[in-house]
PDB file of C-alpha atoms in Angstrom:
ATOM      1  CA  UNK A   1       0.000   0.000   0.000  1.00 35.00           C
ATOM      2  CA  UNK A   2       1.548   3.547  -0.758  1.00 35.00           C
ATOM      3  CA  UNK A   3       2.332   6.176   1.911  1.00 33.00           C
ATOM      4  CA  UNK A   4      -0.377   8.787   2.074  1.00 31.00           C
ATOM      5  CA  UNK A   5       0.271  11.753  -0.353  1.00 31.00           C
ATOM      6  CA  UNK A   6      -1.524  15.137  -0.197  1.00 34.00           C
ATOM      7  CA  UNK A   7      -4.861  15.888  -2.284  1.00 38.00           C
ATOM      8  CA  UNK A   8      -3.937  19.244  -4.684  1.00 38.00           C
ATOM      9  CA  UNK A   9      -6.426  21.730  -3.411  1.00 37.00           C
ATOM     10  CA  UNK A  10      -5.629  24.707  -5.489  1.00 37.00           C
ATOM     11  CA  UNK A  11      -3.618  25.372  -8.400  1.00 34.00           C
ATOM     12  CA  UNK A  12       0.052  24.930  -8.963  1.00 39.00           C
ATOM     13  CA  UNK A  13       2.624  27.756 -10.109  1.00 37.00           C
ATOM     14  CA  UNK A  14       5.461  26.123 -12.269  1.00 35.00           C
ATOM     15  CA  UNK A  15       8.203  29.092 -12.822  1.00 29.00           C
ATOM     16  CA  UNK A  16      11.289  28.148 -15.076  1.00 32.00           C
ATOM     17  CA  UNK A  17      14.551  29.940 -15.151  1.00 31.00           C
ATOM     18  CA  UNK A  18      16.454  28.239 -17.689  1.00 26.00           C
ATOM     19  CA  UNK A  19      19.049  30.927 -18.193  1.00 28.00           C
ATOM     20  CA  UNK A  20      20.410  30.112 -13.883  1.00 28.00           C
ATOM     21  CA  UNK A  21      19.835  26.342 -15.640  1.00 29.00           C
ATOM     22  CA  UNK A  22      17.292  26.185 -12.029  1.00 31.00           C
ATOM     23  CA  UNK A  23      13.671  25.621 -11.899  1.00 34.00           C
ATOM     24  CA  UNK A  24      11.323  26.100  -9.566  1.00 29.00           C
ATOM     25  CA  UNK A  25       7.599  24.822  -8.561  1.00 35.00           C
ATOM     26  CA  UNK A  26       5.780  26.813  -6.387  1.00 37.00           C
ATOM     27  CA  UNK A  27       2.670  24.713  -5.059  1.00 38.00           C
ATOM     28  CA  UNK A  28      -0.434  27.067  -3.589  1.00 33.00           C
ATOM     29  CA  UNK A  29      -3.109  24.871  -0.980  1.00 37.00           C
ATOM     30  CA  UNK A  30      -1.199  21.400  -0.387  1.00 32.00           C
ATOM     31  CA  UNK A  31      -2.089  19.584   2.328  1.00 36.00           C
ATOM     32  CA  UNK A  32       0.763  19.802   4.487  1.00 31.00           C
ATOM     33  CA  UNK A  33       0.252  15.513   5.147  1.00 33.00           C
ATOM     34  CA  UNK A  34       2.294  15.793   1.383  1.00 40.00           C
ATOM     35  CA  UNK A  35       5.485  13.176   1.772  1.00 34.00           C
ATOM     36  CA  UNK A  36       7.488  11.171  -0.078  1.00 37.00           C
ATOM     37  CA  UNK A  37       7.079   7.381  -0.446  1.00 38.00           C
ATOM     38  CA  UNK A  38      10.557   6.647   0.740  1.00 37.00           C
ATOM     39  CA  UNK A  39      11.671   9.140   3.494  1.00 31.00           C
ATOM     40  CA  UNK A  40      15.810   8.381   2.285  1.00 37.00           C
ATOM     41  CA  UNK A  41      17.014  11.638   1.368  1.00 37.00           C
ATOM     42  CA  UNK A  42      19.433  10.341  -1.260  1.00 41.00           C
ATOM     43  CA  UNK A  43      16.874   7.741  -2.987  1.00 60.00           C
ATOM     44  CA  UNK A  44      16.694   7.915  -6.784  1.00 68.00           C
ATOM     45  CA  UNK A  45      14.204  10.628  -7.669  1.00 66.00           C
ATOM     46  CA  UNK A  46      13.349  11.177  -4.306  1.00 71.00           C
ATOM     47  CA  UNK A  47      12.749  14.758  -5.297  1.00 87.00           C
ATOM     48  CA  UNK A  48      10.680  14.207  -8.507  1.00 95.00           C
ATOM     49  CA  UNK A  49       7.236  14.955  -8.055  1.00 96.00           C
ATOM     50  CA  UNK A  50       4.281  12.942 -10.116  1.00 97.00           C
ATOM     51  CA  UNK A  51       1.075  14.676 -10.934  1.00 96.00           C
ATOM     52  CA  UNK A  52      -1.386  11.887 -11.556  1.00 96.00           C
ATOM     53  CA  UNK A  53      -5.316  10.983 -10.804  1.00 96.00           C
ATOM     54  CA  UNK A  54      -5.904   7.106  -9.288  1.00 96.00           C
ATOM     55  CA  UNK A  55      -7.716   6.194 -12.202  1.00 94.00           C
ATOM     56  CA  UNK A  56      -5.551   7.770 -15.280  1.00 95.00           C
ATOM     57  CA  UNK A  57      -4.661   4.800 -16.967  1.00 96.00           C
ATOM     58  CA  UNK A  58      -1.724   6.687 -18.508  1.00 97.00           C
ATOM     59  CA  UNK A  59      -0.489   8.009 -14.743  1.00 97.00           C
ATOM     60  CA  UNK A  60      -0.858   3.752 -13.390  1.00 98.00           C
ATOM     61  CA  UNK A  61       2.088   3.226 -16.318  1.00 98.00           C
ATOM     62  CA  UNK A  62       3.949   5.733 -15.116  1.00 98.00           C
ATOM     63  CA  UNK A  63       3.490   4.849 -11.628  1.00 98.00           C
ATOM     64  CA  UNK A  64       4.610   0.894 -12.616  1.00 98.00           C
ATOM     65  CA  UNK A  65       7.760   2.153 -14.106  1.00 98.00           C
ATOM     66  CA  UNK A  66       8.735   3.891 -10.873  1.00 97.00           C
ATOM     67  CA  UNK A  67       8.493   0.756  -8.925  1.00 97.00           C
ATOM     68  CA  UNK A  68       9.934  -1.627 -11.371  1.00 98.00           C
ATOM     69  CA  UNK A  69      12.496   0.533 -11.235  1.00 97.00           C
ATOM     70  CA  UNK A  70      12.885   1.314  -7.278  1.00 96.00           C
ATOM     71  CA  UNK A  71      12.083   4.741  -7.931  1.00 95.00           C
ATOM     72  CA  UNK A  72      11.075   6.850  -4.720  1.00 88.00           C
ATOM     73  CA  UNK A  73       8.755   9.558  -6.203  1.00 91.00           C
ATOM     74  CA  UNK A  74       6.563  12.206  -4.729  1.00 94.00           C
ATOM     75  CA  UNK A  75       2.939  12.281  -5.584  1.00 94.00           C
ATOM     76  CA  UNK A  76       0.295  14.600  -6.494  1.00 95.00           C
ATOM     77  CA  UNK A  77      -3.225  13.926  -7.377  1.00 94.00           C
ATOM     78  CA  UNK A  78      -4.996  15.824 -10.096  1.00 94.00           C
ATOM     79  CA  UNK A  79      -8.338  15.170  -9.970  1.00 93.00           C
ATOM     80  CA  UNK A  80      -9.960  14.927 -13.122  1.00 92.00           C
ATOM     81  CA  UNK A  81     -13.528  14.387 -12.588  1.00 90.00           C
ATOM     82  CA  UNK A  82     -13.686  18.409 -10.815  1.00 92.00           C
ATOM     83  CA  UNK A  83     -11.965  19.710 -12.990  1.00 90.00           C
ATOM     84  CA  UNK A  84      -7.767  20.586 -11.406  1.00 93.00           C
ATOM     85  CA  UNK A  85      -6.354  19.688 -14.658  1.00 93.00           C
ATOM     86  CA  UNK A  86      -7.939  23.108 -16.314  1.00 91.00           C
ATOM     87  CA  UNK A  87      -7.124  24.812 -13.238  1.00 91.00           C
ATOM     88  CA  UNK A  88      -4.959  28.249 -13.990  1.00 88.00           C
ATOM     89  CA  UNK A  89      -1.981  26.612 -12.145  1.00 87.00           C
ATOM     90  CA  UNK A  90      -1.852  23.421 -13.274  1.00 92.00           C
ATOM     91  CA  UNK A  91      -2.061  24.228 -16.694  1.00 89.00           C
ATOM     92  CA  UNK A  92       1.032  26.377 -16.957  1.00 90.00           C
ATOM     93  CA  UNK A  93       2.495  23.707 -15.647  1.00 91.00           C
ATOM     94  CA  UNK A  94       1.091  20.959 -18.091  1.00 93.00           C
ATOM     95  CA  UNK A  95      -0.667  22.979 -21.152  1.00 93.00           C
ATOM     96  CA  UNK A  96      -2.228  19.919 -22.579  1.00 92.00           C
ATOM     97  CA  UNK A  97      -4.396  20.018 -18.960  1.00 91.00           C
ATOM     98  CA  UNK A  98      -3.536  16.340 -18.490  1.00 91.00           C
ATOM     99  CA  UNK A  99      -2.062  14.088 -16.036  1.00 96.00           C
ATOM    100  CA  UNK A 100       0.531  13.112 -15.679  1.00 97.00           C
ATOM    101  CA  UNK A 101       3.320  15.076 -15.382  1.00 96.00           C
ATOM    102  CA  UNK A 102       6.648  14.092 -13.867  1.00 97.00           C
ATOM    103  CA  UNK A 103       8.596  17.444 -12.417  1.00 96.00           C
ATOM    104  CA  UNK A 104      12.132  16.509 -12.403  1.00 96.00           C
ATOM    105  CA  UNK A 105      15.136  17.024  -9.303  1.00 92.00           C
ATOM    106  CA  UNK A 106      15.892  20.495 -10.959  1.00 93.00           C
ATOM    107  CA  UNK A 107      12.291  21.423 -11.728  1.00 93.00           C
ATOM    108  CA  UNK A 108      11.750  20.485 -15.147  1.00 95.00           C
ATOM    109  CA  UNK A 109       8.954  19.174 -16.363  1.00 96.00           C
ATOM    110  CA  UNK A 110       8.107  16.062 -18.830  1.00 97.00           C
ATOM    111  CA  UNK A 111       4.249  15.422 -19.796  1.00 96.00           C
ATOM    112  CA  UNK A 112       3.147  11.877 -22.188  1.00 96.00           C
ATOM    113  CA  UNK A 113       3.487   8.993 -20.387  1.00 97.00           C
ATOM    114  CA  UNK A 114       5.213   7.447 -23.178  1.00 98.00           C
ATOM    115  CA  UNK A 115       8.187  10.406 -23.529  1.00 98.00           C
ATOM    116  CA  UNK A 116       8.212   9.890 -19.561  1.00 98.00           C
ATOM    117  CA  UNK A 117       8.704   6.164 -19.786  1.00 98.00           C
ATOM    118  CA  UNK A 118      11.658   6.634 -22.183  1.00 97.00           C
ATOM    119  CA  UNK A 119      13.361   9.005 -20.440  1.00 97.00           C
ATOM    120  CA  UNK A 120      12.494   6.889 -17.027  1.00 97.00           C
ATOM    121  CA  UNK A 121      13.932   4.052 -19.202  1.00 98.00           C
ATOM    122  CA  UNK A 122      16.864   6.056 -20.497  1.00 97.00           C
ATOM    123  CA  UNK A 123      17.583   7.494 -16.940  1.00 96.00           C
ATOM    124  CA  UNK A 124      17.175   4.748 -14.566  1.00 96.00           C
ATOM    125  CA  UNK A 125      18.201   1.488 -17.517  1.00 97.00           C
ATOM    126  CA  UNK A 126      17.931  -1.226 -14.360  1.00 97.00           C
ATOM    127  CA  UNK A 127      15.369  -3.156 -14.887  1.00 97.00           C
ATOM    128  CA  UNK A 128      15.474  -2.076 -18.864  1.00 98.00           C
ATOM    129  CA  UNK A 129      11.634  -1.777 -20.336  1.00 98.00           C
ATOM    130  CA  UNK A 130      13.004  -2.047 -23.662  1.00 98.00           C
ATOM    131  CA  UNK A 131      15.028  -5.416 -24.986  1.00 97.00           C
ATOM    132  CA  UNK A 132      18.508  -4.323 -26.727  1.00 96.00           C
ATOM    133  CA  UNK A 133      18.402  -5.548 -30.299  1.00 98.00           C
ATOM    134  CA  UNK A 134      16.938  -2.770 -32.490  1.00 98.00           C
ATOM    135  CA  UNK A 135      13.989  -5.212 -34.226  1.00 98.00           C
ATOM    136  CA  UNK A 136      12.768  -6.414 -31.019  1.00 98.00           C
ATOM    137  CA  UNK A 137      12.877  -2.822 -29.410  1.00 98.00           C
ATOM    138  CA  UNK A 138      10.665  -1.778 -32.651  1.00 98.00           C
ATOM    139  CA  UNK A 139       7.894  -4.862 -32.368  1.00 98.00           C
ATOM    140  CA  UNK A 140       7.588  -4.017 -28.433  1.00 98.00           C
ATOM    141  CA  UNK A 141       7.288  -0.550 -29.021  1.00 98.00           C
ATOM    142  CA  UNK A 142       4.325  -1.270 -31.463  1.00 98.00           C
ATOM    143  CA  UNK A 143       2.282  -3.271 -29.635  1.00 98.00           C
ATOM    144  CA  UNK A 144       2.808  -0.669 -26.976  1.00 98.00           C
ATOM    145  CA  UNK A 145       1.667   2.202 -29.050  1.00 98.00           C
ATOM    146  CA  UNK A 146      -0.856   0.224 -30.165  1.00 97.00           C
ATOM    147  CA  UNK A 147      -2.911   0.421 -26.929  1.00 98.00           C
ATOM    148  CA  UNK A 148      -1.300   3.807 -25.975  1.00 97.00           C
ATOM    149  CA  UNK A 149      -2.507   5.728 -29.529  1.00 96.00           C
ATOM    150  CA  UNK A 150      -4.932   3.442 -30.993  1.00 95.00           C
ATOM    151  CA  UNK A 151      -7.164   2.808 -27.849  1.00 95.00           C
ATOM    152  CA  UNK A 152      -6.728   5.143 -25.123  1.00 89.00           C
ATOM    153  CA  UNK A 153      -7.081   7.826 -26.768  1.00 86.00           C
ATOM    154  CA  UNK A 154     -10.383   7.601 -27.865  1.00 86.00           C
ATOM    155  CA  UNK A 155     -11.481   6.724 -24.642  1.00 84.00           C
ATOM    156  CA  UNK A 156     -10.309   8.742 -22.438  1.00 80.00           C
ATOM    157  CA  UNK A 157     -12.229  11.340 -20.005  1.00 77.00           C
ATOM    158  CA  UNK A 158     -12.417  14.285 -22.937  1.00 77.00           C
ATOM    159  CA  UNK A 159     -13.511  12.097 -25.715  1.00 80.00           C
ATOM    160  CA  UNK A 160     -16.059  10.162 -23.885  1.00 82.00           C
ATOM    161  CA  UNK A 161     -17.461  13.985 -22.108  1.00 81.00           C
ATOM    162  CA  UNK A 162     -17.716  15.108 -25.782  1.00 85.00           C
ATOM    163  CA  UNK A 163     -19.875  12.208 -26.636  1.00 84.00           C
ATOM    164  CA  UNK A 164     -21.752  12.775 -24.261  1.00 81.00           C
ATOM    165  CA  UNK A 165     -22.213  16.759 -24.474  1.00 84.00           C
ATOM    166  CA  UNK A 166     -22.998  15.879 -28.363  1.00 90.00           C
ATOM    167  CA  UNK A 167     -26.624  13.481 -26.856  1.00 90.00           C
ATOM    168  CA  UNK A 168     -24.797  10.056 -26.889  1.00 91.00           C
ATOM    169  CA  UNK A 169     -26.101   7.955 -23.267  1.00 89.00           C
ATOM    170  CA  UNK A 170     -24.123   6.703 -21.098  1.00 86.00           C
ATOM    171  CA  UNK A 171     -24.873   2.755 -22.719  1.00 91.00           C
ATOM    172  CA  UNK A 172     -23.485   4.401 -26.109  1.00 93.00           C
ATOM    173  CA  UNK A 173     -20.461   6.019 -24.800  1.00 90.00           C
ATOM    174  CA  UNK A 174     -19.446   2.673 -22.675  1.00 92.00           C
ATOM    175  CA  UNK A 175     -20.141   0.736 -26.370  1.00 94.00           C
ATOM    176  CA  UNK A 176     -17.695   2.719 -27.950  1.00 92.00           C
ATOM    177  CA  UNK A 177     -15.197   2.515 -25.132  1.00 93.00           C
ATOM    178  CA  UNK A 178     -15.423  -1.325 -25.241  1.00 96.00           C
ATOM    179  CA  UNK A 179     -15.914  -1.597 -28.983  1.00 96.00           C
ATOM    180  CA  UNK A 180     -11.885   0.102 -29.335  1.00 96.00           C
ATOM    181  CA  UNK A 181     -10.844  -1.731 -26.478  1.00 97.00           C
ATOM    182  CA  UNK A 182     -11.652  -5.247 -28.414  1.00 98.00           C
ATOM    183  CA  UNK A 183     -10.402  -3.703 -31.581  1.00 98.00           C
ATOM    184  CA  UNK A 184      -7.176  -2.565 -29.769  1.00 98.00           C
ATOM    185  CA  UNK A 185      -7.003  -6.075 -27.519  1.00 98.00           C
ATOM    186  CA  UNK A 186      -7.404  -8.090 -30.599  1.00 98.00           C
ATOM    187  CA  UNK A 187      -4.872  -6.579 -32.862  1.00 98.00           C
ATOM    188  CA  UNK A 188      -2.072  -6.407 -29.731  1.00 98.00           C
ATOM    189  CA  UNK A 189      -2.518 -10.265 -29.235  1.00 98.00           C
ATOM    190  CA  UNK A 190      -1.206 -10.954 -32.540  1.00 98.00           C
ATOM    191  CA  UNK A 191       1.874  -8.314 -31.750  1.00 98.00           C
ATOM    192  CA  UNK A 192       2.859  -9.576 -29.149  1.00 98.00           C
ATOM    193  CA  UNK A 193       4.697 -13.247 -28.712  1.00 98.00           C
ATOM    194  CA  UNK A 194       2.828 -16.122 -27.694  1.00 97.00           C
ATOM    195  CA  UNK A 195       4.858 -18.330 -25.948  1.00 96.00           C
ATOM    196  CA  UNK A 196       6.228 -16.206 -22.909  1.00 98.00           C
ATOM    197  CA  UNK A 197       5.379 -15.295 -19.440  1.00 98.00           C
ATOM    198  CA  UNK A 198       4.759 -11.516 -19.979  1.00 98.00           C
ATOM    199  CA  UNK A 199       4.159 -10.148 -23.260  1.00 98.00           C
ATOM    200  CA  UNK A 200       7.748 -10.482 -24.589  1.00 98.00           C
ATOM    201  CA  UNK A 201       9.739 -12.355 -22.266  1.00 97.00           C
ATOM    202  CA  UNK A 202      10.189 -13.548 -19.071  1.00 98.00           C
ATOM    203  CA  UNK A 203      10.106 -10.283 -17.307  1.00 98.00           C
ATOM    204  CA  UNK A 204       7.407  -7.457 -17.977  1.00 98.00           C
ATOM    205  CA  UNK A 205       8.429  -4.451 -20.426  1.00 98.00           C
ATOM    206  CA  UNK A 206       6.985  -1.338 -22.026  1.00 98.00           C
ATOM    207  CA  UNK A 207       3.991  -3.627 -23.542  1.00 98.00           C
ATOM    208  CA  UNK A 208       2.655  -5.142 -20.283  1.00 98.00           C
ATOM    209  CA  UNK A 209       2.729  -1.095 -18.576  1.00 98.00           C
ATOM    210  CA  UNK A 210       0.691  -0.389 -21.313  1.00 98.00           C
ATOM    211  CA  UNK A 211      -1.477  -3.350 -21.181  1.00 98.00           C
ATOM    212  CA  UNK A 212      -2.348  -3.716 -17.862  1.00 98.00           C
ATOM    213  CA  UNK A 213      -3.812  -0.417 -17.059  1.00 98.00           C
ATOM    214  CA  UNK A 214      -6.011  -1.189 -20.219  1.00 98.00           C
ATOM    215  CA  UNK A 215      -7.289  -3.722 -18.846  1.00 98.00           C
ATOM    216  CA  UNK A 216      -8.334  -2.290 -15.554  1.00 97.00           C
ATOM    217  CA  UNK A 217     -10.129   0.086 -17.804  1.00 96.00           C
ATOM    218  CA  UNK A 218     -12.039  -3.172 -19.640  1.00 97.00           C
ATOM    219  CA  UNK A 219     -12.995  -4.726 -16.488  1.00 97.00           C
ATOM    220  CA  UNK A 220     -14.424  -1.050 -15.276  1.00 95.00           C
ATOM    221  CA  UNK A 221     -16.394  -0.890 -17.973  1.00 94.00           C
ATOM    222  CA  UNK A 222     -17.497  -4.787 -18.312  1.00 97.00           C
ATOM    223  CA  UNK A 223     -15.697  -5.550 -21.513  1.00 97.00           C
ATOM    224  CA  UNK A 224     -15.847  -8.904 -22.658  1.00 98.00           C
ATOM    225  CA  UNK A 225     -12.382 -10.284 -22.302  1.00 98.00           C
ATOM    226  CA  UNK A 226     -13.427 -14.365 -22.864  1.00 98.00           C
ATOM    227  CA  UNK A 227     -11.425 -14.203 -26.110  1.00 98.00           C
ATOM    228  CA  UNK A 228      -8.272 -12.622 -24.679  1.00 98.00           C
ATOM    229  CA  UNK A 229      -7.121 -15.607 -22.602  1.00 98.00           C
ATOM    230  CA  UNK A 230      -3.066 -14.694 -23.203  1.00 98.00           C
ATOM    231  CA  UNK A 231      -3.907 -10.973 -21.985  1.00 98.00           C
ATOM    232  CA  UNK A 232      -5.603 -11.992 -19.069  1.00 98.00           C
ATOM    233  CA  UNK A 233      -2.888 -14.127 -18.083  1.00 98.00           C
ATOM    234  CA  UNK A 234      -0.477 -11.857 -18.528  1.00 98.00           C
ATOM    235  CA  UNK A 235      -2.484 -10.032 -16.354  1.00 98.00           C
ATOM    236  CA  UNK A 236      -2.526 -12.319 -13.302  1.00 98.00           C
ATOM    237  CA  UNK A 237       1.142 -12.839 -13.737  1.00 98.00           C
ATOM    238  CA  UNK A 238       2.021  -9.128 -13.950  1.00 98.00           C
ATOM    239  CA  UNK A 239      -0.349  -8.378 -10.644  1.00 98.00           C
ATOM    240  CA  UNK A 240       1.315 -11.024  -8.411  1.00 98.00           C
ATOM    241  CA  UNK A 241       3.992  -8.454  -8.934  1.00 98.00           C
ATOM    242  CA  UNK A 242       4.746  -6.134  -5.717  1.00 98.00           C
ATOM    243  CA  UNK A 243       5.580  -3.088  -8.263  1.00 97.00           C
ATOM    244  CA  UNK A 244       1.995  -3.681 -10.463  1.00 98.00           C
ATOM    245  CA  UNK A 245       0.073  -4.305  -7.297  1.00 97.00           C
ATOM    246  CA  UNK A 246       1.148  -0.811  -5.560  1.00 97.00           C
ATOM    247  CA  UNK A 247       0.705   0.452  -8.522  1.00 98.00           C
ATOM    248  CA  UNK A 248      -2.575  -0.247  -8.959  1.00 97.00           C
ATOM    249  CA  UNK A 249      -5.600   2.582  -8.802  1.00 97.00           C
ATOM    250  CA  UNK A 250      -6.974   1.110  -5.998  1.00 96.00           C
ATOM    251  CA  UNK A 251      -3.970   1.166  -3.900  1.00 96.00           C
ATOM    252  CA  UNK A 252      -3.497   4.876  -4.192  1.00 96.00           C
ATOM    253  CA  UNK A 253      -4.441   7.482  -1.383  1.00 93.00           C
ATOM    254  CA  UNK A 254      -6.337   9.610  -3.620  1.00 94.00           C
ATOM    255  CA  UNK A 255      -8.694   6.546  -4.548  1.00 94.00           C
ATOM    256  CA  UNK A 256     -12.451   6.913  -4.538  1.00 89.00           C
ATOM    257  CA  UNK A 257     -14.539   3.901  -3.208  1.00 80.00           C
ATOM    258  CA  UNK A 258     -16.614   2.022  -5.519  1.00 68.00           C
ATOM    259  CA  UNK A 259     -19.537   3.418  -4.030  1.00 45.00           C
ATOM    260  CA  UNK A 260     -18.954   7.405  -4.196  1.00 48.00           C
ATOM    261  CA  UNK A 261     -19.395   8.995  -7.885  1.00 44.00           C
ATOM    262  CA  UNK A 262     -16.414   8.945 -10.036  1.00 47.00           C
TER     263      UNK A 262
END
């Protein structure tokens, strides 16, 4: 279970000074409860701050790569069902008014969960999410695009809130989410190799972060997985995993029970 992290109540100044090569965040209305998962001064990223929301499927990868990768990392939550991604504050510091967004030691700021798992990947190599031979790098990094541009993004919080401001019900919008997840799901089972414990090899990589959180999305929204046997199993295997399993939205302090409106 992760540490408790403050709740952003207001918005966030981000003020850059590249010419001193310094940056600096200024946050306005944290809850002063706001710590870091690992209290070691010295830990690897220790002073990086993540800006994410419990369910963002695209902050959950992010949050996987950090543990795989023993990464101590400060958290934020965004809260994207009222609204603290459009906030004034919080869009100077992101200006695509998304989550997340990893502030670095010196106060610079990455956004894309995908450019932040390279650079996590680049930065911190041990354990590597991409293999070393060029072709294989290429084939994981399609099936994990696959799910990260073909899939997500059309169902994601914005897309599925402009459905619905444009008369589409709630049973229509949740059809189209599940009708690209099985498109998406279908087309990454044949990328992906078919014979291994995780998705390429015996260890889980850049496809499974992508994969998993997808499939806490399906099983949200009651997509039919029967036919995905292989994913689901990769599934179990990557959960029994202490990294995916703290990782996961319902482990994180700014969760929402089942019950309350999400």
């Amino acid at each position: 279970m992760a540490e408790q992290i403050g709740h952003m109540r207001g918005p966030v100044d981000a003020v850059h000074d590249f010419s001193c090569k310094q940056a600096f965040l200024r946050r306005e209305g944290i809850d002063g409860r706001d710590r870091t998962r690992n209290t070691q001064r010295h830990a690897p990223g220790a002073d990086m701050t993540l800006y994410g929301y419990w369910r963002s499927t695209t902050s959950y990868r992010v949050r996987i790569a950090l543990a795989l990768k023993g990464i101590a990392c400060k958290q934020l939550s965004v809260n994207l069902v009222t609204g603290e991604q459009v906030a004034e504050g919080y869009a100077r510091l992101n200006p695509a008014a998304g989550v997340p967004a990893l502030v670095l030691d010196d106060g610079q700021v990455l956004t894309q969960s995908m450019a932040i798992l390279e650079w996590l990947d680049e930065t911190y190599p041990s354990p590597p999410l991409l293999p070393s031979d060029p072709l294989d790098r290429a084939r994981v990094r399609a099936a994990a695009l696959g799910i990260a541009t073909d899939v997500h993004p059309v169902n994601n919080l914005r897309v599925v809130g402009r459905l619905r401001s444009m008369g589409h019900g709630q049973g229509e919008a949740v059809a189209w989410m599940n009708d690209w997840m099985t498109r998406g799901f279908t087309a990454f089972s044949q990328l992906i190799r078919p014979d291994t414990p995780f998705c390429f090899g015996d260890r889980p990589g850049l496809a499974d972060l992508c994969l998993i959180p997808q499939l806490y999305n399906a099983h949200r929204w009651g997509c039919d997985l029967a036919p995905f046997g292989r994913l689901t199993g990769i599934e179990t295997r990557c959960l029994a995993l202490e990294a995916f399993a703290t990782a996961r939205p319902e482990a994180q302090p700014d969760a929402i029970p089942e019950s309350a409106p999400t």
